[in-house]
Coordinates of C-alpha atoms in Angstrom, one line a residue:
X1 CA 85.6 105.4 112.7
X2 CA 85.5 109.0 112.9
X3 CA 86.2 111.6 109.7
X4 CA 87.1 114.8 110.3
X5 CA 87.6 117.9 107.3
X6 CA 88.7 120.1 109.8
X7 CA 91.2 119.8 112.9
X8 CA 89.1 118.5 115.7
X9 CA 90.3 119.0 119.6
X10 CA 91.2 115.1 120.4
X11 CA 92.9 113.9 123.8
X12 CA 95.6 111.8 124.3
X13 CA 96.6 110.1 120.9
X14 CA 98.8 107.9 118.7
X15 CA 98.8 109.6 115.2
X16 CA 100.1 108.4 112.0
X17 CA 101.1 110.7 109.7
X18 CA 101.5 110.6 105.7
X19 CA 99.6 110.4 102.6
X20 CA 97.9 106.8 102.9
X21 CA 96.5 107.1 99.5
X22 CA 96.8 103.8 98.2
X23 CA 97.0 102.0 102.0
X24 CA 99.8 99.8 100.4
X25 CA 102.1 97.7 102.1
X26 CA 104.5 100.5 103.4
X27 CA 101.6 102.9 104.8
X28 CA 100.0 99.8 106.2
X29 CA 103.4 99.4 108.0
X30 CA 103.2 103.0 109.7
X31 CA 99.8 102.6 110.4
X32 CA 100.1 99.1 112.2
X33 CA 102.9 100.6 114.9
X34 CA 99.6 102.4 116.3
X35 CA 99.6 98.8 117.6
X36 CA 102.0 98.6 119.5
X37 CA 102.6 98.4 123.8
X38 CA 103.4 102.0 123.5
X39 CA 99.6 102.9 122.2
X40 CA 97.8 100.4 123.8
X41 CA 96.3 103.3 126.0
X42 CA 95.7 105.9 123.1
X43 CA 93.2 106.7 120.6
X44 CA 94.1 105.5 117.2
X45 CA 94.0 108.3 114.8
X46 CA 95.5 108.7 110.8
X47 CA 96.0 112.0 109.8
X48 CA 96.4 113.0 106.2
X49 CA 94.9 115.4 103.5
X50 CA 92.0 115.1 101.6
X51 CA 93.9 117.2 98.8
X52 CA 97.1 118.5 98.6
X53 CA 100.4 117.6 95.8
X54 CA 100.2 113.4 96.1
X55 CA 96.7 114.3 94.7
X56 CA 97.8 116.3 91.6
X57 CA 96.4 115.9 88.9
X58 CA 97.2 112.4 86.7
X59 CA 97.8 111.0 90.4
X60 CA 94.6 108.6 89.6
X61 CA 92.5 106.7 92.8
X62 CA 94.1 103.2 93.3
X63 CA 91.5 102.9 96.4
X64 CA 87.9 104.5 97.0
X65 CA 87.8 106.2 99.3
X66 CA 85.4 103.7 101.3
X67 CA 88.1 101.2 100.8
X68 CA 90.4 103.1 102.4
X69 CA 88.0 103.8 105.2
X70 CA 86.9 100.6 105.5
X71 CA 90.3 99.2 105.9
X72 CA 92.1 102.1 108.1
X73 CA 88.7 100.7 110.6
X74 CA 89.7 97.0 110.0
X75 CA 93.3 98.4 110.8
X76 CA 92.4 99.6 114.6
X77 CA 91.9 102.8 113.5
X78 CA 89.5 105.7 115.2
X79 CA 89.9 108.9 113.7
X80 CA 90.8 109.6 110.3
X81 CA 91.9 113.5 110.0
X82 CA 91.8 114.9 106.7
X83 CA 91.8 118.4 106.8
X84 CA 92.5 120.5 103.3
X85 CA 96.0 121.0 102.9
X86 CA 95.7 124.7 102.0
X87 CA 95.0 125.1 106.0
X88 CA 97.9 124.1 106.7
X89 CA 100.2 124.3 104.2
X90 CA 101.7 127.6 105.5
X91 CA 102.5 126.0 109.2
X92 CA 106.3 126.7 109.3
X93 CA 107.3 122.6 110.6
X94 CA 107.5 123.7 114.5
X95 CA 104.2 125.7 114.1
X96 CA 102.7 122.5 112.7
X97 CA 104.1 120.4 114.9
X98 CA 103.4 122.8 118.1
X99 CA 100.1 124.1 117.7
X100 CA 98.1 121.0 115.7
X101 CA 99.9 117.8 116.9
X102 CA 100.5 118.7 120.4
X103 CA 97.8 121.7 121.3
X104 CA 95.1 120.4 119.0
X105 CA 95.2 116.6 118.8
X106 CA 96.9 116.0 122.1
X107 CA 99.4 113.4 120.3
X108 CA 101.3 111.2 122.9
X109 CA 102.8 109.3 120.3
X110 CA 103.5 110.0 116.8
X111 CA 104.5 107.7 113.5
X112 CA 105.8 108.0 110.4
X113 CA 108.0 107.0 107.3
X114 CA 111.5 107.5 107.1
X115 CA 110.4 109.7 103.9
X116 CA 107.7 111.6 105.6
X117 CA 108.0 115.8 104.9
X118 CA 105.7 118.3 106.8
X119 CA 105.3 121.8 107.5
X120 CA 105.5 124.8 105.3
X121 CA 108.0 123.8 102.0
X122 CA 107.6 120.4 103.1
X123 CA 110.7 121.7 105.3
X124 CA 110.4 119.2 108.0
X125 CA 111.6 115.7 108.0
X126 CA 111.5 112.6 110.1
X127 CA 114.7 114.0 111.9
X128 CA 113.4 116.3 113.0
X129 CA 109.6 115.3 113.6
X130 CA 112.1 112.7 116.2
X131 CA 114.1 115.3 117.8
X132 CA 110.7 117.7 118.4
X133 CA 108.7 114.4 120.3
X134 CA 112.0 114.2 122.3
X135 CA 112.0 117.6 123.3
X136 CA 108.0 117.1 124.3
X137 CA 108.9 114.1 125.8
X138 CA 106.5 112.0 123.8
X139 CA 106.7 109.2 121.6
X140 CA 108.1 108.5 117.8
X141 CA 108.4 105.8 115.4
X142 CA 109.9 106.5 112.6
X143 CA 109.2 103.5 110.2
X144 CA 111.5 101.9 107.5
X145 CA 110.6 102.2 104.1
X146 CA 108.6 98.7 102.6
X147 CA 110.7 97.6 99.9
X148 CA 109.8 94.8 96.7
X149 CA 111.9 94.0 93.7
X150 CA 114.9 96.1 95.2
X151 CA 112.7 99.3 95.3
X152 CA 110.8 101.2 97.9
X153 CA 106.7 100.3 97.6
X154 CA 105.1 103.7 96.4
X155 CA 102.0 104.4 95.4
X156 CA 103.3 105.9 92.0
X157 CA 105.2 102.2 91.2
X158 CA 101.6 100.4 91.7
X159 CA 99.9 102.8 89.6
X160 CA 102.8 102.2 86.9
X161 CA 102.3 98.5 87.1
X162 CA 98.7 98.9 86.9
X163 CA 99.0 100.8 83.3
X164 CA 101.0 98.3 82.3
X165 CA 98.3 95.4 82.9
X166 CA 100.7 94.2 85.7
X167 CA 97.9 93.6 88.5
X168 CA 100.3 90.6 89.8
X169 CA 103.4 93.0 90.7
X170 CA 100.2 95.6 91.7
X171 CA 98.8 93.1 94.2
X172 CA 102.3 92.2 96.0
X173 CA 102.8 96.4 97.1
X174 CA 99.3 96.8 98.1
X175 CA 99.1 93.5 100.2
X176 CA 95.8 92.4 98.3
X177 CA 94.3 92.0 95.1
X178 CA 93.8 95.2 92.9
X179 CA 90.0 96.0 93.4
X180 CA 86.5 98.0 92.6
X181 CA 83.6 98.3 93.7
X182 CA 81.1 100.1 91.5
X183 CA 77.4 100.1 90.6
X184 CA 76.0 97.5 87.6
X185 CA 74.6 99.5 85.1
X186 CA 72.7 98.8 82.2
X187 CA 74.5 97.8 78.6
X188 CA 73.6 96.1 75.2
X189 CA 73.0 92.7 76.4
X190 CA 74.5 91.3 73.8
X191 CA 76.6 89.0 76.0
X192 CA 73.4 87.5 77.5
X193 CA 72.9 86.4 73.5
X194 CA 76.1 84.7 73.5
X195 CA 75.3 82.8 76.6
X196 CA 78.1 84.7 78.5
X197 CA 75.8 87.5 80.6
X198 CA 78.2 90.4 81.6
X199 CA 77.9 93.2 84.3
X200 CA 78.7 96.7 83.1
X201 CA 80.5 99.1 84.9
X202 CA 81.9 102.8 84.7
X203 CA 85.2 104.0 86.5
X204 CA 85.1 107.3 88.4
X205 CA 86.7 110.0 86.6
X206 CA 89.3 110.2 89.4
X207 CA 90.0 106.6 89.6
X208 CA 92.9 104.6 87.8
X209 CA 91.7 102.7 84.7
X210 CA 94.6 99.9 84.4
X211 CA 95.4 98.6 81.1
X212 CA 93.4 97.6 78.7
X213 CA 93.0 93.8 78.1
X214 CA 91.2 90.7 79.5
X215 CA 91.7 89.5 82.7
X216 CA 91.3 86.8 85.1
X217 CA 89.7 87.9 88.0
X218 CA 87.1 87.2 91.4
X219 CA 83.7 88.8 91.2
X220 CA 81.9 88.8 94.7
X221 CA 77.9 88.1 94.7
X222 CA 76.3 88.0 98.1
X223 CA 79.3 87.4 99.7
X224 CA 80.0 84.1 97.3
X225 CA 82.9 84.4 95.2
X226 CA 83.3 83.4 91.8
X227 CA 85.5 83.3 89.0
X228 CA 85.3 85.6 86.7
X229 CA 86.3 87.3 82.9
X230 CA 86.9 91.1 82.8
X231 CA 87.7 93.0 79.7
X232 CA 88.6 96.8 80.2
X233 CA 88.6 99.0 77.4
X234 CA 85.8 100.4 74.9
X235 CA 84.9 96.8 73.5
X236 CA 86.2 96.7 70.0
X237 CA 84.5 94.4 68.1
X238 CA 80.6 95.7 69.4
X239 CA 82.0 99.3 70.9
X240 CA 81.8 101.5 73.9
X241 CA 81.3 104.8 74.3
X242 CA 84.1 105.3 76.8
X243 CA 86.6 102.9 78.7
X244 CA 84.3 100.2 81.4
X245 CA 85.1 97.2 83.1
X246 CA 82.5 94.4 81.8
X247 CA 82.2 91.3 83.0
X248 CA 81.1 87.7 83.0
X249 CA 81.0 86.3 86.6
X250 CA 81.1 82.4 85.7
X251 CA 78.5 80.2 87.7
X252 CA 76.4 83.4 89.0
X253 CA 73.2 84.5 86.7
X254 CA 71.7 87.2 89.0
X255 CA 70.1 90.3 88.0
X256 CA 72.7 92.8 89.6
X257 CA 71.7 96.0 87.8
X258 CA 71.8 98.8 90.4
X259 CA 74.1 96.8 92.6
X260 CA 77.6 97.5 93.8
X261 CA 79.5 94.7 92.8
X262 CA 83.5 94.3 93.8
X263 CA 85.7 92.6 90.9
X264 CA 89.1 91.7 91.5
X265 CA 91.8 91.3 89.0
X266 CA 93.8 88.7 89.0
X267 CA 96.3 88.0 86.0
X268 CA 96.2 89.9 82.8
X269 CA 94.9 87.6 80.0
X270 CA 95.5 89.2 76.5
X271 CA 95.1 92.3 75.0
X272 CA 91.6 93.6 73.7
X273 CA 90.9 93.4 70.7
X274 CA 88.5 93.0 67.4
X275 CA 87.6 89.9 66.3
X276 CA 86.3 89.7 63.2
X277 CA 82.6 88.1 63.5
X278 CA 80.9 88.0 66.8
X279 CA 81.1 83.9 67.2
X280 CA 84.9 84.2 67.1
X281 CA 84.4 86.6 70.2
X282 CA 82.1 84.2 71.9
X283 CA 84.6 81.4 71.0
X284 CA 87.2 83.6 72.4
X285 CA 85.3 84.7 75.8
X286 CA 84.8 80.6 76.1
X287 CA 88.6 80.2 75.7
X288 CA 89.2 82.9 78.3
X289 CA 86.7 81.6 80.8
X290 CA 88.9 78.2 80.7
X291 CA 92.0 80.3 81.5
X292 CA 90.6 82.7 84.1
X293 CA 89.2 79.3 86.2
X294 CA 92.5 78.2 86.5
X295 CA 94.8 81.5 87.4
X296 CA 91.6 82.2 90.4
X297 CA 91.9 78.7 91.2
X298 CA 94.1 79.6 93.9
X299 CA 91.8 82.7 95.1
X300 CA 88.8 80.7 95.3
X301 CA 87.4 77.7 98.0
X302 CA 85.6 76.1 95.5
X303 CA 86.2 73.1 93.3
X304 CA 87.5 74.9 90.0
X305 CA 85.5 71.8 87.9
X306 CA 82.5 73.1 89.9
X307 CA 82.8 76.5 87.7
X308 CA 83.4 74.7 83.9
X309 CA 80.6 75.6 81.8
X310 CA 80.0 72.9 79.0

């Protein structure tokens, strides 16, 4: 796949436009109608910002950027256009639509949400992003909003039910498992003395931290998958400097330091929080390893017994 910071020249396209920042369930629907019969013929492109107001600040990463990338590619997708949106932003909506879409990027067909704004003062709508292909006589698909528990799937609700330790409700508007994939690094080994060996990891400063707690979730090794505890938070009973994901992956004793490992959380356990001698907390992380076997039963293709440590 392509990436582009700047408008390139492209010929004869099928575009989706929007914000794609989370690639949840309803961008993943306007992306997929580059799919279709009518763009069988057309180079697959995404265009978006790389900045702009859906990336104000507080508006925390619920995808990498790779993992975006990597599934936009998986998706069929060819070019992924993310110019600044300051060069742009003052394109009055037939400007934009005139002299980028059409001149520029040669767009034969063009998709997007029912909610979808453009041009300067986000004055154009889907309306009348329709009513300028059917002047150009080109192709547009305007998609339907994605809807779960009676509301419209937004990146915004998924980061809510993140915060909230909800990564089930999380899981259902992005289509698959909240997820990161971030590099081991190096902590107090004191979980190694407890018999329960944990991988440390930082969050980017841009990227959301969900709630803190213990969790159930999949930590993949090599491409094996295995079950897994996660606390997130600044470990209260030995403590953290700042907020980390740590982990025990259950069944896997690799030295992973330096690697980038991808957890996925599952079900929220239990809150975090201090336990008053440190074999209550290895008593605790045993009684959580129990749990989090069963909730990733259903993730996993392995026996769960085949996990039980004695």
């Amino acid at each position: 796949m392509n990436i582009y910071n700047q408008i390139p020249a492209l010929k004869a396209t099928a575009i989706a436009l929007g914000c794609f920042d989370g690639i949840h369930l309803g961008h993943r629907a306007v992306i997929d109608k580059l799919n279709t019969p009518e763009a069988e013929s057309l180079d697959k492109a995404v265009f978006s910002f790389a900045d702009g107001p859906a990336f104000k600040k507080g508006a925390e990463s619920i995808a990498s950027f790779d993992d975006k990338c990597s599934i936009l590619n998986e998706m069929g997708v060819s070019e992924l256009i993310l110019p600044s949106f300051d060069s742009v932003k003052d394109y009055p909506p037939k400007a934009f639509f005139r002299n980028i879409l059409i001149k520029k990027l040669d767009a034969r067909l063009l998709v997007c949400g029912e909610n979808y704004r453009f041009g300067q003062y986000a004055a154009g709508d889907a309306d009348m992003l329709r009513e300028l292909c059917e002047a150009q006589g080109i192709g547009c698909i305007v998609v339907p909003s994605v809807m779960y528990g009676g509301e419209i799937i937004s990146s915004s609700r998924i980061r809510s039910a993140l915060t909230k330790g909800d990564v089930q409700a999380a899981a259902k508007m992005l289509g698959r498992q909240f997820s990161y994939c971030l590099e081991v690094v190096h902590g107090r080994k004191l979980g190694r003395q407890l018999g329960t060996p944990t991988i440390n990891q930082y969050f980017p400063e841009d990227f959301l931290i969900p709630a803190f707690g213990v969790y159930a979730s999949v930590t993949e090794v090599d491409g094996t998958r295995y079950p897994s505890v996660t606390n997130i938070g600044v470990k209260p009973t030995v403590g953290s400097n700042k907020p980390l994901s740590e982990t025990w992956i259950i069944g896997c004793n690799e030295d992973l330091y330096g690697q980038f490992i991808r957890v996925s959380l599952i079900s929220y356990m239990r809150k975090e929080f201090k336990f008053s001698s440190i074999e209550i907390l290895k008593q605790a992380i045993h009684d959580d390893s129990i749990k989090s076997i069963s909730l990733t039963a259903d993730y996993l293709n392995d026996e769960v017994t085949d996990w039980i440590q004695n």
